[in-house]
Each structure stands twice: as structure tokens, then as C-alpha cells.
């Protein structure tokens, strides 16, 4: 099931699974437990690098909707939901349409197809891209803005996935 999931992720991203190994550490992990880490390596032609240098005042900021928690968000989710609020994985909460466990196991959305379609439709119009993870919008969007340029984000112009509202409420997270 694990390899099937990784292979599905590779298909969604349009990339190949070119290697892998497993390490069994019986004296380190208890029976039935393991740690999994992965990474992706990409390449882009020098002339097609999108690094924010072309961004100018008046450009439009477009965001792709989040499907929910992604990589860096799980540490905060675990702390708030499991440790502070002491919720169980089988908890059914009004904010979620599934159990907490099912929500936490929801696969991370892979945005490659959407980004490629955007780049194909507007080959010269995309001047910068930011992967919004730890640090949120304030910590990531400025990294792609040239000096003297700022972004105006209209809070509330997007739907927030319910898991974030739950973490905000139970953890008093701004």
C-alpha cells in the first residue's frame, strides 16, 4: 500500500520513481513501526526559471486552494489536536466530514498539473511562485518579490479548509 501510494503521487506529479531503499532498524524502532522520508529532485532550463525578478507593481497575486494539511502542518496539528485537545483519531467533529484520523491521513495535494496548465496557458505572465508552507503567506510570498514591491492579500477571499479552523479554535492559533 505504501509503494502504491508513492507511485500514485509520482503519476500525479508527472515524475518517475527512480530509486529507493528501506532500512530496518530493529533495535531503534519498536516492532511494526518505521520512519519514512522522501524527496524530489527537479530540473528546469535556465531560461525558464521563475524566480520573481519579473514581478512588477500591478501584477495579480493568484492562489491555488489548499486541500488541507501538507507536510509542515502536521507538527502543529499533532500538538494542538492530539496533545492539547486530547482528541482521538476516531473522533467525529462537526467541522470535519470524516473522522480526525481520516482527515489526518488525507493525501497531500500535488499541484504540478495545475501549475503546468497555468504556465502553458500564460507562458509569459507568471512572474513568481511561492510554496506556502511553514511561515504561511507572510513568510513565503515576500521571498519572490523584488525590492520595493509588496503583495496585497485580501484575507477571506478564499475558503479555508475546516481542519485549519479546528486547529485555530482548539489551539488558539492565530
PDB file of N, CA and C in Angstrom, residues 47-122:
ATOM      1  N   UNK A  47      16.583  29.356 -18.901  1.00  0.00           N
ATOM      2  CA  UNK A  47      15.740  30.405 -19.461  1.00  0.00           C
ATOM      3  C   UNK A  47      14.276  30.341 -19.016  1.00  0.00           C
ATOM      4  N   UNK A  48      13.898  29.262 -18.348  1.00  0.00           N
ATOM      5  CA  UNK A  48      12.513  29.109 -17.903  1.00  0.00           C
ATOM      6  C   UNK A  48      12.363  29.212 -16.382  1.00  0.00           C
ATOM      7  N   UNK A  49      13.424  29.602 -15.699  1.00  0.00           N
ATOM      8  CA  UNK A  49      13.374  29.756 -14.244  1.00  0.00           C
ATOM      9  C   UNK A  49      12.431  30.916 -13.896  1.00  0.00           C
ATOM     10  N   UNK A  50      11.537  30.661 -12.972  1.00  0.00           N
ATOM     11  CA  UNK A  50      10.601  31.690 -12.496  1.00  0.00           C
ATOM     12  C   UNK A  50      11.019  32.014 -11.068  1.00  0.00           C
ATOM     13  N   UNK A  51      11.649  33.179 -10.892  1.00  0.00           N
ATOM     14  CA  UNK A  51      12.240  33.495  -9.595  1.00  0.00           C
ATOM     15  C   UNK A  51      11.746  34.805  -8.986  1.00  0.00           C
ATOM     16  N   UNK A  52      10.752  35.437  -9.594  1.00  0.00           N
ATOM     17  CA  UNK A  52      10.210  36.678  -9.047  1.00  0.00           C
ATOM     18  C   UNK A  52      10.843  37.942  -9.591  1.00  0.00           C
ATOM     19  N   UNK A  53      11.944  37.826 -10.328  1.00  0.00           N
ATOM     20  CA  UNK A  53      12.624  39.032 -10.836  1.00  0.00           C
ATOM     21  C   UNK A  53      11.759  39.849 -11.797  1.00  0.00           C
ATOM     22  N   UNK A  54      10.816  39.184 -12.470  1.00  0.00           N
ATOM     23  CA  UNK A  54       9.955  39.885 -13.428  1.00  0.00           C
ATOM     24  C   UNK A  54       8.719  40.517 -12.775  1.00  0.00           C
ATOM     25  N   UNK A  55       8.527  40.268 -11.488  1.00  0.00           N
ATOM     26  CA  UNK A  55       7.359  40.794 -10.778  1.00  0.00           C
ATOM     27  C   UNK A  55       7.425  42.317 -10.737  1.00  0.00           C
ATOM     28  N   UNK A  56       6.274  42.943 -11.010  1.00  0.00           N
ATOM     29  CA  UNK A  56       6.181  44.405 -11.013  1.00  0.00           C
ATOM     30  C   UNK A  56       4.924  44.833 -10.266  1.00  0.00           C
ATOM     31  N   UNK A  57       4.917  46.060  -9.725  1.00  0.00           N
ATOM     32  CA  UNK A  57       3.676  46.570  -9.121  1.00  0.00           C
ATOM     33  C   UNK A  57       2.539  46.498 -10.137  1.00  0.00           C
ATOM     34  N   UNK A  58       1.382  46.053  -9.690  1.00  0.00           N
ATOM     35  CA  UNK A  58       0.232  45.889 -10.567  1.00  0.00           C
ATOM     36  C   UNK A  58       0.004  44.454 -10.988  1.00  0.00           C
ATOM     37  N   UNK A  59       0.999  43.598 -10.814  1.00  0.00           N
ATOM     38  CA  UNK A  59       0.798  42.178 -11.098  1.00  0.00           C
ATOM     39  C   UNK A  59      -0.269  41.631 -10.158  1.00  0.00           C
ATOM     40  N   UNK A  60      -0.939  40.588 -10.587  1.00  0.00           N
ATOM     41  CA  UNK A  60      -2.017  39.981  -9.804  1.00  0.00           C
ATOM     42  C   UNK A  60      -1.477  38.756  -9.067  1.00  0.00           C
ATOM     43  N   UNK A  61      -1.832  38.649  -7.794  1.00  0.00           N
ATOM     44  CA  UNK A  61      -1.458  37.500  -6.978  1.00  0.00           C
ATOM     45  C   UNK A  61      -2.583  36.485  -7.050  1.00  0.00           C
ATOM     46  N   UNK A  62      -2.264  35.267  -7.483  1.00  0.00           N
ATOM     47  CA  UNK A  62      -3.251  34.202  -7.632  1.00  0.00           C
ATOM     48  C   UNK A  62      -2.846  33.059  -6.713  1.00  0.00           C
ATOM     49  N   UNK A  63      -3.807  32.508  -5.995  1.00  0.00           N
ATOM     50  CA  UNK A  63      -3.510  31.393  -5.110  1.00  0.00           C
ATOM     51  C   UNK A  63      -4.262  30.139  -5.522  1.00  0.00           C
ATOM     52  N   UNK A  64      -3.593  29.009  -5.415  1.00  0.00           N
ATOM     53  CA  UNK A  64      -4.258  27.733  -5.635  1.00  0.00           C
ATOM     54  C   UNK A  64      -4.823  27.271  -4.292  1.00  0.00           C
ATOM     55  N   UNK A  65      -6.030  26.742  -4.276  1.00  0.00           N
ATOM     56  CA  UNK A  65      -6.642  26.362  -2.994  1.00  0.00           C
ATOM     57  C   UNK A  65      -5.957  25.162  -2.351  1.00  0.00           C
ATOM     58  N   UNK A  66      -5.818  25.249  -1.051  1.00  0.00           N
ATOM     59  CA  UNK A  66      -5.238  24.152  -0.291  1.00  0.00           C
ATOM     60  C   UNK A  66      -6.286  23.076  -0.067  1.00  0.00           C
ATOM     61  N   UNK A  67      -5.839  21.832  -0.116  1.00  0.00           N
ATOM     62  CA  UNK A  67      -6.731  20.712   0.169  1.00  0.00           C
ATOM     63  C   UNK A  67      -6.748  20.411   1.668  1.00  0.00           C
ATOM     64  N   UNK A  68      -5.881  21.059   2.418  1.00  0.00           N
ATOM     65  CA  UNK A  68      -5.793  20.795   3.850  1.00  0.00           C
ATOM     66  C   UNK A  68      -4.355  20.783   4.284  1.00  0.00           C
ATOM     67  N   UNK A  69      -4.062  19.985   5.297  1.00  0.00           N
ATOM     68  CA  UNK A  69      -2.708  19.924   5.843  1.00  0.00           C
ATOM     69  C   UNK A  69      -1.734  19.371   4.813  1.00  0.00           C
ATOM     70  N   UNK A  70      -0.552  19.962   4.788  1.00  0.00           N
ATOM     71  CA  UNK A  70       0.537  19.488   3.958  1.00  0.00           C
ATOM     72  C   UNK A  70       1.782  19.435   4.835  1.00  0.00           C
ATOM     73  N   UNK A  71       2.720  18.671   4.471  1.00  0.00           N
ATOM     74  CA  UNK A  71       3.986  18.389   5.160  1.00  0.00           C
ATOM     75  C   UNK A  71       4.214  19.124   6.479  1.00  0.00           C
ATOM     76  N   UNK A  72       4.579  20.387   6.457  1.00  0.00           N
ATOM     77  CA  UNK A  72       4.946  21.085   7.685  1.00  0.00           C
ATOM     78  C   UNK A  72       3.784  21.269   8.654  1.00  0.00           C
ATOM     79  N   UNK A  73       2.556  21.172   8.194  1.00  0.00           N
ATOM     80  CA  UNK A  73       1.411  21.415   9.057  1.00  0.00           C
ATOM     81  C   UNK A  73       1.119  20.330  10.068  1.00  0.00           C
ATOM     82  N   UNK A  74       1.693  19.158   9.885  1.00  0.00           N
ATOM     83  CA  UNK A  74       1.354  18.043  10.769  1.00  0.00           C
ATOM     84  C   UNK A  74       1.915  18.185  12.177  1.00  0.00           C
ATOM     85  N   UNK A  75       3.039  18.849  12.338  1.00  0.00           N
ATOM     86  CA  UNK A  75       3.599  19.021  13.678  1.00  0.00           C
ATOM     87  C   UNK A  75       2.654  19.870  14.528  1.00  0.00           C
ATOM     88  N   UNK A  76       2.167  20.960  13.979  1.00  0.00           N
ATOM     89  CA  UNK A  76       1.223  21.807  14.712  1.00  0.00           C
ATOM     90  C   UNK A  76      -0.096  21.080  14.931  1.00  0.00           C
ATOM     91  N   UNK A  77      -0.583  20.379  13.923  1.00  0.00           N
ATOM     92  CA  UNK A  77      -1.848  19.645  14.057  1.00  0.00           C
ATOM     93  C   UNK A  77      -1.757  18.605  15.164  1.00  0.00           C
ATOM     94  N   UNK A  78      -0.663  17.861  15.189  1.00  0.00           N
ATOM     95  CA  UNK A  78      -0.481  16.847  16.229  1.00  0.00           C
ATOM     96  C   UNK A  78      -0.448  17.490  17.607  1.00  0.00           C
ATOM     97  N   UNK A  79       0.290  18.578  17.740  1.00  0.00           N
ATOM     98  CA  UNK A  79       0.405  19.252  19.032  1.00  0.00           C
ATOM     99  C   UNK A  79      -0.959  19.747  19.525  1.00  0.00           C
ATOM    100  N   UNK A  80      -1.679  20.442  18.657  1.00  0.00           N
ATOM    101  CA  UNK A  80      -2.961  21.025  19.062  1.00  0.00           C
ATOM    102  C   UNK A  80      -4.036  19.962  19.243  1.00  0.00           C
ATOM    103  N   UNK A  81      -4.222  19.112  18.258  1.00  0.00           N
ATOM    104  CA  UNK A  81      -5.361  18.198  18.255  1.00  0.00           C
ATOM    105  C   UNK A  81      -5.166  16.976  19.148  1.00  0.00           C
ATOM    106  N   UNK A  82      -3.977  16.412  19.142  1.00  0.00           N
ATOM    107  CA  UNK A  82      -3.748  15.185  19.899  1.00  0.00           C
ATOM    108  C   UNK A  82      -3.214  15.450  21.303  1.00  0.00           C
ATOM    109  N   UNK A  83      -2.292  16.397  21.440  1.00  0.00           N
ATOM    110  CA  UNK A  83      -1.693  16.643  22.745  1.00  0.00           C
ATOM    111  C   UNK A  83      -2.507  17.621  23.591  1.00  0.00           C
ATOM    112  N   UNK A  84      -2.827  18.802  23.044  1.00  0.00           N
ATOM    113  CA  UNK A  84      -3.557  19.800  23.830  1.00  0.00           C
ATOM    114  C   UNK A  84      -5.029  19.454  23.985  1.00  0.00           C
ATOM    115  N   UNK A  85      -5.704  19.190  22.859  1.00  0.00           N
ATOM    116  CA  UNK A  85      -7.151  18.917  22.906  1.00  0.00           C
ATOM    117  C   UNK A  85      -7.441  17.459  23.256  1.00  0.00           C
ATOM    118  N   UNK A  86      -6.425  16.611  23.185  1.00  0.00           N
ATOM    119  CA  UNK A  86      -6.544  15.184  23.526  1.00  0.00           C
ATOM    120  C   UNK A  86      -7.646  14.476  22.726  1.00  0.00           C
ATOM    121  N   UNK A  87      -7.750  14.839  21.462  1.00  0.00           N
ATOM    122  CA  UNK A  87      -8.717  14.180  20.592  1.00  0.00           C
ATOM    123  C   UNK A  87      -8.199  12.809  20.193  1.00  0.00           C
ATOM    124  N   UNK A  88      -9.118  11.945  19.846  1.00  0.00           N
ATOM    125  CA  UNK A  88      -8.760  10.603  19.373  1.00  0.00           C
ATOM    126  C   UNK A  88      -8.908  10.562  17.857  1.00  0.00           C
ATOM    127  N   UNK A  89      -8.193   9.639  17.237  1.00  0.00           N
ATOM    128  CA  UNK A  89      -8.261   9.520  15.782  1.00  0.00           C
ATOM    129  C   UNK A  89      -9.657   9.173  15.291  1.00  0.00           C
ATOM    130  N   UNK A  90     -10.448   8.490  16.124  1.00  0.00           N
ATOM    131  CA  UNK A  90     -11.802   8.123  15.699  1.00  0.00           C
ATOM    132  C   UNK A  90     -12.834   9.195  16.042  1.00  0.00           C
ATOM    133  N   UNK A  91     -12.371  10.352  16.520  1.00  0.00           N
ATOM    134  CA  UNK A  91     -13.289  11.447  16.870  1.00  0.00           C
ATOM    135  C   UNK A  91     -13.979  11.981  15.622  1.00  0.00           C
ATOM    136  N   UNK A  92     -15.280  12.194  15.756  1.00  0.00           N
ATOM    137  CA  UNK A  92     -16.047  12.828  14.692  1.00  0.00           C
ATOM    138  C   UNK A  92     -16.370  14.240  15.165  1.00  0.00           C
ATOM    139  N   UNK A  93     -15.919  15.226  14.414  1.00  0.00           N
ATOM    140  CA  UNK A  93     -16.083  16.620  14.803  1.00  0.00           C
ATOM    141  C   UNK A  93     -16.983  17.321  13.802  1.00  0.00           C
ATOM    142  N   UNK A  94     -17.803  18.267  14.268  1.00  0.00           N
ATOM    143  CA  UNK A  94     -18.737  18.954  13.351  1.00  0.00           C
ATOM    144  C   UNK A  94     -18.036  19.645  12.182  1.00  0.00           C
ATOM    145  N   UNK A  95     -16.807  20.146  12.404  1.00  0.00           N
ATOM    146  CA  UNK A  95     -16.083  20.858  11.349  1.00  0.00           C
ATOM    147  C   UNK A  95     -15.658  19.938  10.204  1.00  0.00           C
ATOM    148  N   UNK A  96     -15.427  18.674  10.529  1.00  0.00           N
ATOM    149  CA  UNK A  96     -14.914  17.727   9.542  1.00  0.00           C
ATOM    150  C   UNK A  96     -16.036  16.804   9.087  1.00  0.00           C
ATOM    151  N   UNK A  97     -15.971  16.359   7.889  1.00  0.00           N
ATOM    152  CA  UNK A  97     -16.981  15.418   7.371  1.00  0.00           C
ATOM    153  C   UNK A  97     -16.507  13.980   7.487  1.00  0.00           C
ATOM    154  N   UNK A  98     -15.331  13.802   8.067  1.00  0.00           N
ATOM    155  CA  UNK A  98     -14.732  12.479   8.265  1.00  0.00           C
ATOM    156  C   UNK A  98     -14.160  12.452   9.681  1.00  0.00           C
ATOM    157  N   UNK A  99     -13.688  11.291  10.115  1.00  0.00           N
ATOM    158  CA  UNK A  99     -13.046  11.228  11.432  1.00  0.00           C
ATOM    159  C   UNK A  99     -11.737  12.018  11.393  1.00  0.00           C
ATOM    160  N   UNK A 100     -11.248  12.372  12.561  1.00  0.00           N
ATOM    161  CA  UNK A 100      -9.974  13.088  12.632  1.00  0.00           C
ATOM    162  C   UNK A 100      -8.868  12.266  11.986  1.00  0.00           C
ATOM    163  N   UNK A 101      -8.854  10.967  12.229  1.00  0.00           N
ATOM    164  CA  UNK A 101      -7.845  10.100  11.628  1.00  0.00           C
ATOM    165  C   UNK A 101      -7.886  10.136  10.116  1.00  0.00           C
ATOM    166  N   UNK A 102      -9.093  10.070   9.549  1.00  0.00           N
ATOM    167  CA  UNK A 102      -9.211  10.121   8.086  1.00  0.00           C
ATOM    168  C   UNK A 102      -8.743  11.471   7.546  1.00  0.00           C
ATOM    169  N   UNK A 103      -9.055  12.531   8.264  1.00  0.00           N
ATOM    170  CA  UNK A 103      -8.608  13.867   7.831  1.00  0.00           C
ATOM    171  C   UNK A 103      -7.084  13.955   7.850  1.00  0.00           C
ATOM    172  N   UNK A 104      -6.471  13.432   8.904  1.00  0.00           N
ATOM    173  CA  UNK A 104      -5.014  13.496   9.017  1.00  0.00           C
ATOM    174  C   UNK A 104      -4.319  12.594   8.002  1.00  0.00           C
ATOM    175  N   UNK A 105      -5.018  11.584   7.519  1.00  0.00           N
ATOM    176  CA  UNK A 105      -4.446  10.684   6.511  1.00  0.00           C
ATOM    177  C   UNK A 105      -4.761  11.119   5.081  1.00  0.00           C
ATOM    178  N   UNK A 106      -5.482  12.226   4.926  1.00  0.00           N
ATOM    179  CA  UNK A 106      -5.797  12.726   3.577  1.00  0.00           C
ATOM    180  C   UNK A 106      -4.490  13.022   2.852  1.00  0.00           C
ATOM    181  N   UNK A 107      -4.308  12.486   1.657  1.00  0.00           N
ATOM    182  CA  UNK A 107      -3.037  12.714   0.950  1.00  0.00           C
ATOM    183  C   UNK A 107      -2.802  14.196   0.658  1.00  0.00           C
ATOM    184  N   UNK A 108      -1.544  14.578   0.696  1.00  0.00           N
ATOM    185  CA  UNK A 108      -1.150  15.937   0.331  1.00  0.00           C
ATOM    186  C   UNK A 108      -1.459  16.150  -1.143  1.00  0.00           C
ATOM    187  N   UNK A 109      -2.076  17.253  -1.460  1.00  0.00           N
ATOM    188  CA  UNK A 109      -2.354  17.559  -2.871  1.00  0.00           C
ATOM    189  C   UNK A 109      -1.045  17.860  -3.588  1.00  0.00           C
ATOM    190  N   UNK A 110      -0.923  17.342  -4.771  1.00  0.00           N
ATOM    191  CA  UNK A 110       0.238  17.614  -5.616  1.00  0.00           C
ATOM    192  C   UNK A 110      -0.233  18.582  -6.695  1.00  0.00           C
ATOM    193  N   UNK A 111       0.384  19.754  -6.758  1.00  0.00           N
ATOM    194  CA  UNK A 111      -0.103  20.857  -7.581  1.00  0.00           C
ATOM    195  C   UNK A 111       0.554  20.951  -8.954  1.00  0.00           C
ATOM    196  N   UNK A 112       1.335  19.973  -9.347  1.00  0.00           N
ATOM    197  CA  UNK A 112       2.104  20.062 -10.589  1.00  0.00           C
ATOM    198  C   UNK A 112       1.204  20.273 -11.808  1.00  0.00           C
ATOM    199  N   UNK A 113       0.138  19.513 -11.919  1.00  0.00           N
ATOM    200  CA  UNK A 113      -0.727  19.653 -13.108  1.00  0.00           C
ATOM    201  C   UNK A 113      -1.333  21.047 -13.208  1.00  0.00           C
ATOM    202  N   UNK A 114      -1.798  21.588 -12.082  1.00  0.00           N
ATOM    203  CA  UNK A 114      -2.384  22.929 -12.100  1.00  0.00           C
ATOM    204  C   UNK A 114      -1.338  23.974 -12.489  1.00  0.00           C
ATOM    205  N   UNK A 115      -0.144  23.850 -11.940  1.00  0.00           N
ATOM    206  CA  UNK A 115       0.912  24.817 -12.252  1.00  0.00           C
ATOM    207  C   UNK A 115       1.328  24.695 -13.715  1.00  0.00           C
ATOM    208  N   UNK A 116       1.488  23.476 -14.200  1.00  0.00           N
ATOM    209  CA  UNK A 116       1.858  23.304 -15.616  1.00  0.00           C
ATOM    210  C   UNK A 116       0.785  23.861 -16.546  1.00  0.00           C
ATOM    211  N   UNK A 117      -0.477  23.637 -16.211  1.00  0.00           N
ATOM    212  CA  UNK A 117      -1.563  24.175 -17.041  1.00  0.00           C
ATOM    213  C   UNK A 117      -1.541  25.702 -17.037  1.00  0.00           C
ATOM    214  N   UNK A 118      -1.295  26.293 -15.886  1.00  0.00           N
ATOM    215  CA  UNK A 118      -1.207  27.751 -15.782  1.00  0.00           C
ATOM    216  C   UNK A 118      -0.050  28.282 -16.627  1.00  0.00           C
ATOM    217  N   UNK A 119       1.087  27.627 -16.534  1.00  0.00           N
ATOM    218  CA  UNK A 119       2.254  28.056 -17.315  1.00  0.00           C
ATOM    219  C   UNK A 119       2.033  27.875 -18.812  1.00  0.00           C
ATOM    220  N   UNK A 120       1.302  26.830 -19.202  1.00  0.00           N
ATOM    221  CA  UNK A 120       1.017  26.620 -20.625  1.00  0.00           C
ATOM    222  C   UNK A 120       0.037  27.668 -21.148  1.00  0.00           C
ATOM    223  N   UNK A 121      -0.945  28.013 -20.330  1.00  0.00           N
ATOM    224  CA  UNK A 121      -1.953  28.987 -20.762  1.00  0.00           C
ATOM    225  C   UNK A 121      -1.410  30.412 -20.761  1.00  0.00           C
ATOM    226  N   UNK A 122      -0.489  30.704 -19.848  1.00  0.00           N
ATOM    227  CA  UNK A 122       0.054  32.060 -19.706  1.00  0.00           C
ATOM    228  C   UNK A 122       1.585  31.993 -19.629  1.00  0.00           C
TER     229      UNK A 122
END
